[in-house]
XYZ file of C-alpha atoms in Angstrom:
557
model
C 50.735 32.268 19.630
C 47.343 30.594 19.552
C 46.164 29.987 23.133
C 43.085 27.995 22.094
C 43.290 24.485 23.522
C 43.003 21.716 20.929
C 41.128 18.697 22.277
C 41.738 15.106 21.415
C 38.721 13.205 20.084
C 38.056 11.598 23.496
C 38.927 14.699 25.473
C 35.526 16.351 24.960
C 34.942 19.495 27.057
C 32.085 19.713 29.488
C 29.072 21.699 28.342
C 27.331 24.216 30.623
C 23.590 24.612 30.756
C 23.003 20.925 31.570
C 20.124 19.072 33.162
C 18.610 20.938 36.100
C 21.150 23.664 35.631
C 24.087 21.277 35.988
C 27.017 20.734 33.700
C 26.839 17.997 31.062
C 29.901 15.834 30.734
C 29.770 14.976 27.049
C 32.338 12.196 27.277
C 30.525 10.458 30.144
C 27.212 10.936 28.350
C 28.629 9.359 25.203
C 30.030 6.375 27.105
C 26.725 5.796 28.918
C 24.679 6.104 25.738
C 26.960 3.691 23.875
C 26.822 1.173 26.711
C 22.996 1.229 26.701
C 22.732 1.079 22.923
C 25.180 -1.828 22.688
C 23.346 -3.726 25.423
C 20.022 -3.124 23.675
C 21.407 -4.426 20.366
C 22.205 -7.697 22.177
C 18.831 -7.608 23.969
C 20.736 -7.484 27.272
C 17.979 -5.804 29.254
C 19.717 -6.225 32.597
C 22.842 -4.315 31.540
C 20.849 -1.630 29.679
C 18.535 -0.842 32.598
C 21.270 -1.133 35.241
C 23.345 1.380 33.284
C 20.342 3.680 33.020
C 19.575 3.417 36.766
C 23.166 4.350 37.573
C 22.982 7.409 35.303
C 19.514 8.834 35.852
C 20.389 10.818 38.996
C 23.682 12.085 37.613
C 23.162 15.677 36.352
C 26.329 15.380 34.278
C 24.688 12.781 32.012
C 22.034 13.917 29.502
C 20.861 10.936 27.500
C 19.511 11.761 24.021
C 15.910 11.027 23.005
C 17.037 8.095 20.878
C 18.516 6.277 23.871
C 15.422 6.912 25.992
C 13.294 5.540 23.152
C 15.559 2.476 22.989
C 14.897 1.901 26.698
C 11.151 2.303 26.157
C 11.343 -0.273 23.402
C 13.104 -2.709 25.745
C 10.305 -2.200 28.264
C 7.736 -3.169 25.650
C 9.637 -6.152 24.278
C 10.210 -8.244 27.397
C 10.265 -11.985 26.790
C 7.869 -13.954 28.985
C 10.815 -16.028 30.251
C 12.900 -12.980 31.173
C 13.618 -13.189 34.903
C 15.010 -9.670 35.199
C 11.668 -7.923 35.600
C 7.922 -8.526 35.466
C 5.518 -6.870 33.049
C 4.264 -4.600 35.827
C 7.820 -3.557 36.711
C 8.495 -2.864 33.036
C 5.403 -0.658 32.886
C 6.489 1.360 35.921
C 9.981 1.745 34.496
C 8.554 2.785 31.098
C 6.330 5.439 32.693
C 9.320 6.827 34.585
C 11.420 7.010 31.399
C 8.513 8.520 29.478
C 8.022 11.257 32.111
C 11.732 12.071 31.932
C 11.602 12.135 28.150
C 8.605 14.510 28.181
C 10.271 16.761 30.764
C 13.516 16.952 28.794
C 11.583 17.690 25.604
C 9.626 20.529 27.250
C 12.839 22.106 28.514
C 14.387 21.910 25.074
C 11.248 23.412 23.527
C 11.383 26.311 25.980
C 14.922 26.942 24.785
C 13.817 26.660 21.118
C 16.265 23.824 20.550
C 15.583 20.924 18.189
C 18.117 18.326 19.327
C 16.125 16.596 22.055
C 12.505 16.816 20.962
C 10.110 13.932 21.557
C 8.985 11.840 18.619
C 6.082 9.590 17.692
C 8.282 6.617 18.631
C 7.987 7.498 22.328
C 4.192 7.302 22.274
C 4.258 4.141 20.165
C 6.550 2.425 22.668
C 4.211 3.357 25.537
C 1.219 2.079 23.540
C 3.033 -1.245 23.247
C 3.859 -1.330 26.951
C 0.219 -0.796 27.968
C -1.083 -3.294 25.411
C 1.396 -5.880 26.674
C -0.030 -5.399 30.167
C -3.613 -5.763 28.960
C -4.392 -2.050 29.383
C -5.757 -1.572 25.891
C -7.681 1.631 26.634
C -4.492 3.306 27.869
C -2.713 1.990 24.807
C -5.317 3.641 22.553
C -5.134 6.877 24.593
C -1.499 7.236 23.552
C -2.739 8.089 20.048
C -4.532 11.214 21.287
C -1.619 12.142 23.513
C 0.680 11.867 20.519
C -1.536 14.182 18.470
C -1.853 16.731 21.290
C 1.754 16.629 22.431
C 0.645 15.699 25.958
C 2.241 13.594 28.658
C 0.860 10.879 30.900
C -1.463 11.914 33.705
C -5.075 12.559 34.559
C -7.518 13.892 32.076
C -8.073 13.370 28.389
C -4.997 15.314 27.308
C -2.676 13.930 29.964
C -1.291 15.570 33.056
C 1.837 17.019 31.583
C 2.340 20.377 29.967
C 0.762 20.588 26.511
C 3.404 21.681 24.065
C 3.264 23.342 20.699
C 4.941 20.315 19.147
C 2.218 18.240 17.494
C 3.075 14.768 16.258
C 1.436 12.515 13.718
C 0.750 8.978 14.924
C 1.691 6.159 12.586
C -0.011 2.842 11.975
C 2.333 1.267 14.512
C 0.959 3.650 17.172
C -2.551 2.271 16.679
C -1.578 -1.368 16.134
C -0.993 -2.447 19.782
C -4.468 -1.404 20.967
C -6.122 -2.813 17.833
C -4.505 -6.209 18.310
C -5.182 -6.102 22.036
C -8.900 -5.428 21.634
C -9.113 -8.138 18.971
C -7.320 -10.741 21.073
C -9.561 -9.952 24.053
C -12.710 -10.329 21.948
C -13.736 -6.661 22.220
C -14.642 -6.258 18.540
C -16.550 -3.002 19.103
C -13.502 -1.185 20.495
C -11.340 -2.816 17.821
C -13.642 -1.254 15.225
C -13.223 2.134 16.949
C -9.450 1.850 16.536
C -9.785 0.657 12.930
C -12.032 3.611 12.071
C -9.562 5.999 13.724
C -6.802 4.568 11.525
C -8.898 5.221 8.419
C -9.755 8.784 9.534
C -6.033 9.450 9.871
C -5.619 8.410 6.225
C -3.394 5.443 7.041
C -3.436 2.219 5.028
C -4.001 -0.942 7.047
C -1.808 -3.951 6.315
C -2.638 -7.645 6.311
C -1.751 -7.732 10.007
C -4.635 -5.417 10.925
C -7.097 -7.196 8.628
C -6.014 -10.540 10.097
C -6.681 -9.299 13.623
C -10.141 -8.013 12.666
C -11.180 -11.163 10.800
C -9.931 -13.290 13.695
C -12.095 -11.506 16.264
C -15.098 -11.587 13.921
C -14.612 -15.334 13.606
C -14.472 -15.850 17.362
C -17.451 -13.569 18.017
C -19.411 -14.385 14.860
C -22.758 -14.831 16.612
C -22.829 -11.126 17.517
C -20.928 -9.537 14.616
C -21.308 -11.703 11.506
C -22.401 -8.843 9.253
C -19.480 -6.737 10.490
C -17.162 -9.479 9.265
C -18.700 -9.405 5.806
C -18.383 -5.608 5.726
C -14.678 -5.993 6.494
C -14.324 -8.534 3.686
C -15.962 -6.064 1.293
C -13.525 -3.391 2.456
C -10.670 -5.796 1.763
C -11.811 -6.121 -1.866
C -10.128 -2.830 -2.720
C -7.274 -2.988 -0.196
C -5.872 -6.514 -0.448
C -4.840 -8.050 -3.765
C -3.933 -11.511 -2.482
C -4.075 -12.787 1.092
C -1.041 -14.130 2.879
C -1.047 -17.311 4.960
C -2.268 -15.834 8.255
C -4.934 -13.658 6.660
C -6.468 -16.448 4.562
C -6.514 -18.701 7.610
C -8.400 -16.082 9.616
C -10.871 -15.605 6.754
C -11.479 -19.357 6.494
C -12.031 -19.589 10.255
C -14.589 -16.795 9.977
C -16.605 -18.693 7.367
C -16.358 -21.970 9.288
C -17.174 -20.437 12.681
C -20.893 -21.126 12.266
C -21.342 -24.907 11.803
C -23.181 -26.074 8.688
C -23.560 -22.538 7.306
C -20.662 -22.252 4.818
C -18.466 -24.719 2.984
C -14.918 -23.889 1.902
C -12.764 -25.413 -0.826
C -9.357 -24.515 -2.231
C -9.310 -23.883 -5.991
C -5.882 -24.271 -7.600
C -6.778 -24.105 -11.286
C -8.512 -21.086 -12.797
C -8.538 -20.884 -16.589
C -6.481 -17.823 -17.501
C -8.310 -17.399 -20.813
C -11.831 -17.369 -19.358
C -11.702 -17.080 -15.565
C -13.600 -20.354 -15.238
C -13.070 -22.676 -12.297
C -14.649 -25.870 -11.006
C -15.648 -26.905 -7.506
C -17.212 -30.007 -6.088
C -20.989 -29.912 -6.365
C -21.311 -30.882 -2.711
C -19.761 -27.526 -1.845
C -22.243 -25.459 -3.849
C -25.683 -24.187 -3.055
C -28.773 -25.884 -4.427
C -30.486 -24.068 -7.256
C -27.383 -22.231 -8.484
C -27.719 -20.709 -11.942
C -24.047 -21.196 -12.833
C -22.793 -23.191 -15.789
C -23.152 -26.973 -15.721
C -25.464 -26.885 -12.698
C -28.376 -28.477 -14.535
C -26.104 -30.999 -16.193
C -24.688 -32.036 -12.854
C -28.087 -32.296 -11.223
C -29.431 -34.422 -14.100
C -26.502 -36.798 -14.114
C -28.012 -39.395 -11.790
C -25.539 -42.077 -12.785
C -22.526 -40.088 -11.597
C -21.010 -40.469 -8.197
C -21.546 -37.374 -5.993
C -17.837 -37.039 -5.294
C -17.151 -36.688 -9.016
C -19.721 -34.002 -9.749
C -18.298 -30.609 -10.615
C -19.883 -27.228 -10.968
C -18.444 -24.341 -12.976
C -18.284 -20.682 -11.995
C -16.559 -17.626 -13.474
C -14.342 -14.947 -12.020
C -15.018 -11.454 -13.329
C -13.164 -8.283 -14.184
C -13.498 -5.812 -11.348
C -12.736 -2.146 -11.964
C -13.053 1.027 -9.932
C -16.534 2.099 -8.987
C -17.844 5.540 -9.953
C -16.776 7.199 -6.701
C -13.268 5.720 -6.879
C -12.871 6.708 -10.530
C -13.846 10.311 -9.812
C -11.459 10.387 -6.852
C -8.530 9.129 -8.952
C -9.276 11.522 -11.832
C -9.553 14.460 -9.433
C -6.306 13.621 -7.625
C -4.338 13.269 -10.891
C -5.829 16.511 -12.224
C -5.016 18.357 -9.001
C -1.384 17.205 -8.914
C -0.924 17.961 -12.619
C -2.243 21.516 -12.250
C 0.010 22.112 -9.246
C 3.105 21.011 -11.151
C 2.490 22.082 -14.731
C 3.466 25.547 -15.894
C 0.777 28.165 -16.478
C -2.434 26.963 -18.065
C -0.815 24.080 -19.970
C -2.844 21.348 -18.327
C -6.134 23.262 -18.482
C -5.543 23.830 -22.196
C -5.062 20.086 -22.578
C -8.322 19.344 -20.735
C -10.135 21.746 -23.057
C -8.588 19.926 -26.036
C -9.876 16.613 -24.725
C -13.410 17.953 -24.280
C -13.490 19.662 -27.691
C -12.161 16.643 -29.562
C -14.840 15.226 -31.846
C -13.620 11.629 -31.662
C -13.526 9.936 -28.286
C -10.013 9.179 -27.037
C -10.176 5.494 -26.131
C -6.754 4.064 -27.018
C -3.917 6.046 -25.415
C -0.297 5.393 -26.408
C 2.603 6.378 -24.153
C 4.761 7.492 -27.067
C 8.033 7.898 -25.174
C 7.730 4.464 -23.598
C 7.008 2.821 -26.965
C 9.653 4.696 -28.935
C 12.411 4.012 -26.404
C 11.613 0.328 -25.830
C 14.630 -1.918 -26.530
C 16.821 1.179 -27.002
C 19.276 0.329 -24.224
C 22.481 0.293 -26.253
C 25.152 2.824 -27.123
C 24.070 5.281 -29.796
C 20.395 4.370 -29.486
C 17.719 6.963 -30.148
C 13.964 7.317 -30.290
C 12.595 4.638 -32.652
C 9.816 6.144 -34.798
C 9.429 2.950 -36.827
C 8.689 1.050 -33.637
C 6.114 3.642 -32.638
C 4.487 3.432 -36.079
C 4.189 -0.371 -35.844
C 2.539 -0.233 -32.419
C 0.084 2.486 -33.487
C -0.874 0.493 -36.585
C -1.584 -2.564 -34.421
C -3.710 -0.365 -32.135
C -5.688 0.883 -35.133
C -6.351 -2.680 -36.167
C -7.269 -4.023 -32.754
C -9.004 -1.222 -30.886
C -10.219 1.383 -33.334
C -12.831 1.446 -36.100
C -10.488 3.044 -38.585
C -7.419 2.473 -40.698
C -4.836 4.763 -42.221
C -6.812 4.910 -45.476
C -9.851 6.684 -44.004
C -7.949 9.512 -42.364
C -10.468 12.074 -43.552
C -13.182 10.707 -41.251
C -12.428 12.498 -37.995
C -15.474 11.062 -36.255
C -13.916 7.597 -36.081
C -12.217 6.498 -32.877
C -8.452 6.622 -33.155
C -5.406 5.863 -31.033
C -3.767 8.990 -29.671
C -0.004 9.144 -29.134
C 1.298 11.420 -26.369
C 4.766 12.819 -27.028
C 6.789 15.529 -25.341
C 7.631 18.438 -27.625
C 11.370 17.704 -27.568
C 10.673 14.273 -29.102
C 9.189 16.024 -32.148
C 12.222 18.265 -32.630
C 15.233 16.058 -31.879
C 17.556 14.444 -34.429
C 15.382 11.341 -34.960
C 12.325 13.522 -35.618
C 14.173 15.562 -38.226
C 15.165 12.451 -40.116
C 13.070 11.827 -43.241
C 11.524 8.684 -41.769
C 10.688 10.375 -38.452
C 9.143 13.363 -40.237
C 6.971 11.047 -42.335
C 5.546 9.240 -39.289
C 4.944 12.473 -37.371
C 3.130 13.963 -40.370
C 0.938 10.864 -40.627
C 0.031 11.102 -36.932
C -0.811 14.789 -37.300
C -2.866 14.193 -40.446
C -4.852 11.448 -38.682
C -5.261 13.591 -35.559
C -3.565 10.846 -33.590
C -1.019 12.835 -31.639
C -0.933 15.244 -28.733
C 2.348 17.072 -28.112
C 2.963 18.121 -24.521
C 4.620 21.543 -24.129
C 8.080 22.447 -22.869
C 8.448 22.208 -19.100
C 5.690 19.615 -18.806
C 5.692 16.001 -17.669
C 3.971 13.963 -20.359
C 3.086 11.260 -17.782
C 0.328 13.461 -16.341
C -1.222 13.962 -19.779
C -1.476 10.392 -21.017
C -2.548 9.127 -17.596
C -5.297 11.724 -17.238
C -6.534 11.061 -20.787
C -6.700 7.332 -20.084
C -8.577 7.854 -16.808
C -11.274 10.097 -18.271
C -11.751 7.789 -21.278
C -13.921 5.498 -19.159
C -14.370 1.761 -18.843
C -13.394 0.976 -22.436
C -10.050 2.784 -22.279
C -6.751 1.028 -22.960
C -3.333 2.460 -22.167
C -0.441 1.130 -24.264
C 2.624 1.323 -22.049
C 5.166 -0.815 -20.222
C 5.601 1.899 -17.588
C 5.175 0.337 -14.122
C 4.185 3.773 -12.723
C 6.138 3.289 -9.517
C 8.273 6.431 -9.496
C 7.747 9.461 -7.254
C 5.315 11.099 -9.683
C 2.733 8.383 -9.133
C 3.517 7.857 -5.453
C 2.386 11.444 -4.817
C -1.209 10.355 -5.409
C -3.299 10.300 -2.205
C -4.234 6.651 -2.772
C -1.730 4.843 -5.062
C -3.781 1.679 -4.525
C -6.498 3.108 -6.794
C -3.981 3.507 -9.612
C -2.745 -0.056 -9.123
C -6.271 -1.409 -9.452
C -6.973 0.778 -12.493
C -3.788 -0.458 -14.209
C -4.804 -4.095 -13.772
C -7.992 -3.386 -15.669
C -6.788 -1.012 -18.436
C -3.026 -1.208 -19.059
C -1.931 -3.097 -22.184
C 1.746 -4.030 -22.313
C 3.637 -4.613 -25.541
C 6.744 -6.063 -27.109
C 8.333 -5.355 -30.497
C 10.666 -7.907 -32.068
C 11.978 -7.293 -35.577
C 8.982 -5.122 -36.348
C 6.477 -7.671 -35.042
C 4.195 -6.226 -32.363
C 2.631 -8.209 -29.533
C 0.045 -6.585 -27.288
C -0.651 -8.210 -23.941
C -4.184 -7.593 -22.785
C -5.153 -7.311 -19.118
C -6.344 -10.562 -17.565
C -9.934 -11.512 -18.302
C -10.554 -11.575 -14.557
C -9.275 -9.467 -11.692
C -7.198 -10.945 -8.902
C -9.051 -9.611 -5.889
C -11.676 -10.751 -3.407
C -14.858 -11.383 -5.377
C -18.384 -11.802 -4.075
C -21.380 -13.168 -5.961
C -24.359 -11.942 -3.955
C -26.931 -13.671 -6.167
C -25.402 -17.123 -5.813
C -23.999 -16.476 -2.337
C -20.369 -17.404 -2.766
C -16.995 -15.729 -2.299
C -13.671 -16.263 -4.072
C -10.616 -15.072 -2.159
C -7.121 -15.208 -3.731
C -4.190 -16.203 -1.554
C -0.550 -17.206 -1.752
C 0.978 -19.811 0.500
C 4.031 -17.751 1.379
C 6.217 -20.494 2.804
C 9.881 -19.730 3.390
C 10.953 -22.170 0.668
C 8.871 -20.329 -1.919
C 10.337 -16.987 -0.913
C 13.934 -18.183 -1.491
C 13.532 -18.110 -5.276
C 13.112 -14.464 -6.273
C 12.478 -15.452 -9.888
C 9.233 -17.244 -9.069
C 6.130 -15.636 -10.522
C 3.637 -14.924 -7.739
C 0.746 -15.775 -10.059
C 2.073 -19.347 -10.402
C 1.587 -19.894 -6.665
C -1.778 -18.175 -6.550
C -4.730 -20.149 -5.227
C -8.297 -19.262 -4.358
C -10.516 -20.014 -1.388
C -14.062 -20.737 -2.564
C -16.677 -20.214 0.178
C -20.330 -20.922 -0.595
C -23.500 -20.702 1.445
C -25.116 -24.022 2.256
C -28.793 -24.549 1.593
């Protein structure tokens, strides 16, 4: 006969080795935790904190870290009209909960248990609590405490026991102090926080840039150049500004009376990048198109005068290009078998003809092949390569003997050259033509051909074009240290295609780059933005570019 007692789901046995040596009642703990969590989900702070106060001196109740973090969050999210407690009372309550959380975590660490360890969320919640109370220095100190695993107290590392558990702060850990310093006008300390975020390798969002540009606008007399440095940093970090960010940028330019004029530009010619602004908004003596014509047109009304400027293509600078090439090369070598990738790099260097037009063979050959029984389409690949020869390269099929001419290069995985489609007479003919023209590189077994064609395109320089519809959003590309660099490179070099009944269309990159642009010579800025109203967001089919506008800011004479 089995004497082991079988418990019902709600008849959970007590667990020895509880808080302060007591016995944990798991059922009572569960009920208390659920009551707090449910109250928090309804933002019922009174019930959540009352339940916690009733339980905190009961050694039979051991609340998990998640519930304590929920309570910390409630302390940091008090509505100004909440009559239950003041901000100061919330801070005192948060410190008490945080001390308990740290103490519980240290005890669990001593026992080498993982279930109740502290997390970054605890420090982030405390950073929010202090920032809400105007204690921005304490809010920023939580970042260092998070890194060092310390608790609140005196001294740089806190007064609690330093543990072996080191945590990594997130952007949200820094954000409360950054916003607090900005809102209080302390732009120097805000810059300290911003620099700390960058040192940690975190990417700032529009929220952080908005806060910085807002404080620069309010304190422009003492930090104008700092504001322009932030705008230049935004060139590579922000593609288009949202509503709040563009408003903060415009306020920055307008903060000094009679220094800058701003005008919204809604129409930029897609084929040339040209745009017009009112002549009253432009600087005297500009060298841009139509300036002389406008100045000489004495019979025209001032309000009707227009002046023309041009947006430009903006690529990666030399440092950014080297960084992207190095990061792709490093990841490829770590993931490719043996010396495969190094052999490929040697092939690139030894090749007599410069590789300028790179074709993602798999992407081209499998385009439109989303039906039952479909296979790799060599005829489609041949048509695209022929169009590349015509458009980008100084060669044709007839002069195959001249290896010094620039040629498109197709990258194909080895299995694509040995499957059923490749063994077909038509497939064999196209593969032989590519080999004869030295227009193919076959990646070896066990390799990822993405690394090869991407690396070849990156090292090809400013004139390179990559023929591919690949959006490069999968995990392979997200492993790059700075995916933003790849996004910017794609906008400048990726050529998309379509093939319909053998007819090939290649879609060139835009003649200008959608990013913040500065013309130092003529002293004007063009800043792209989207008016992200709720009505516009309802239609997911809308093309963002259709709603794109530009803020033109020019220096007055």
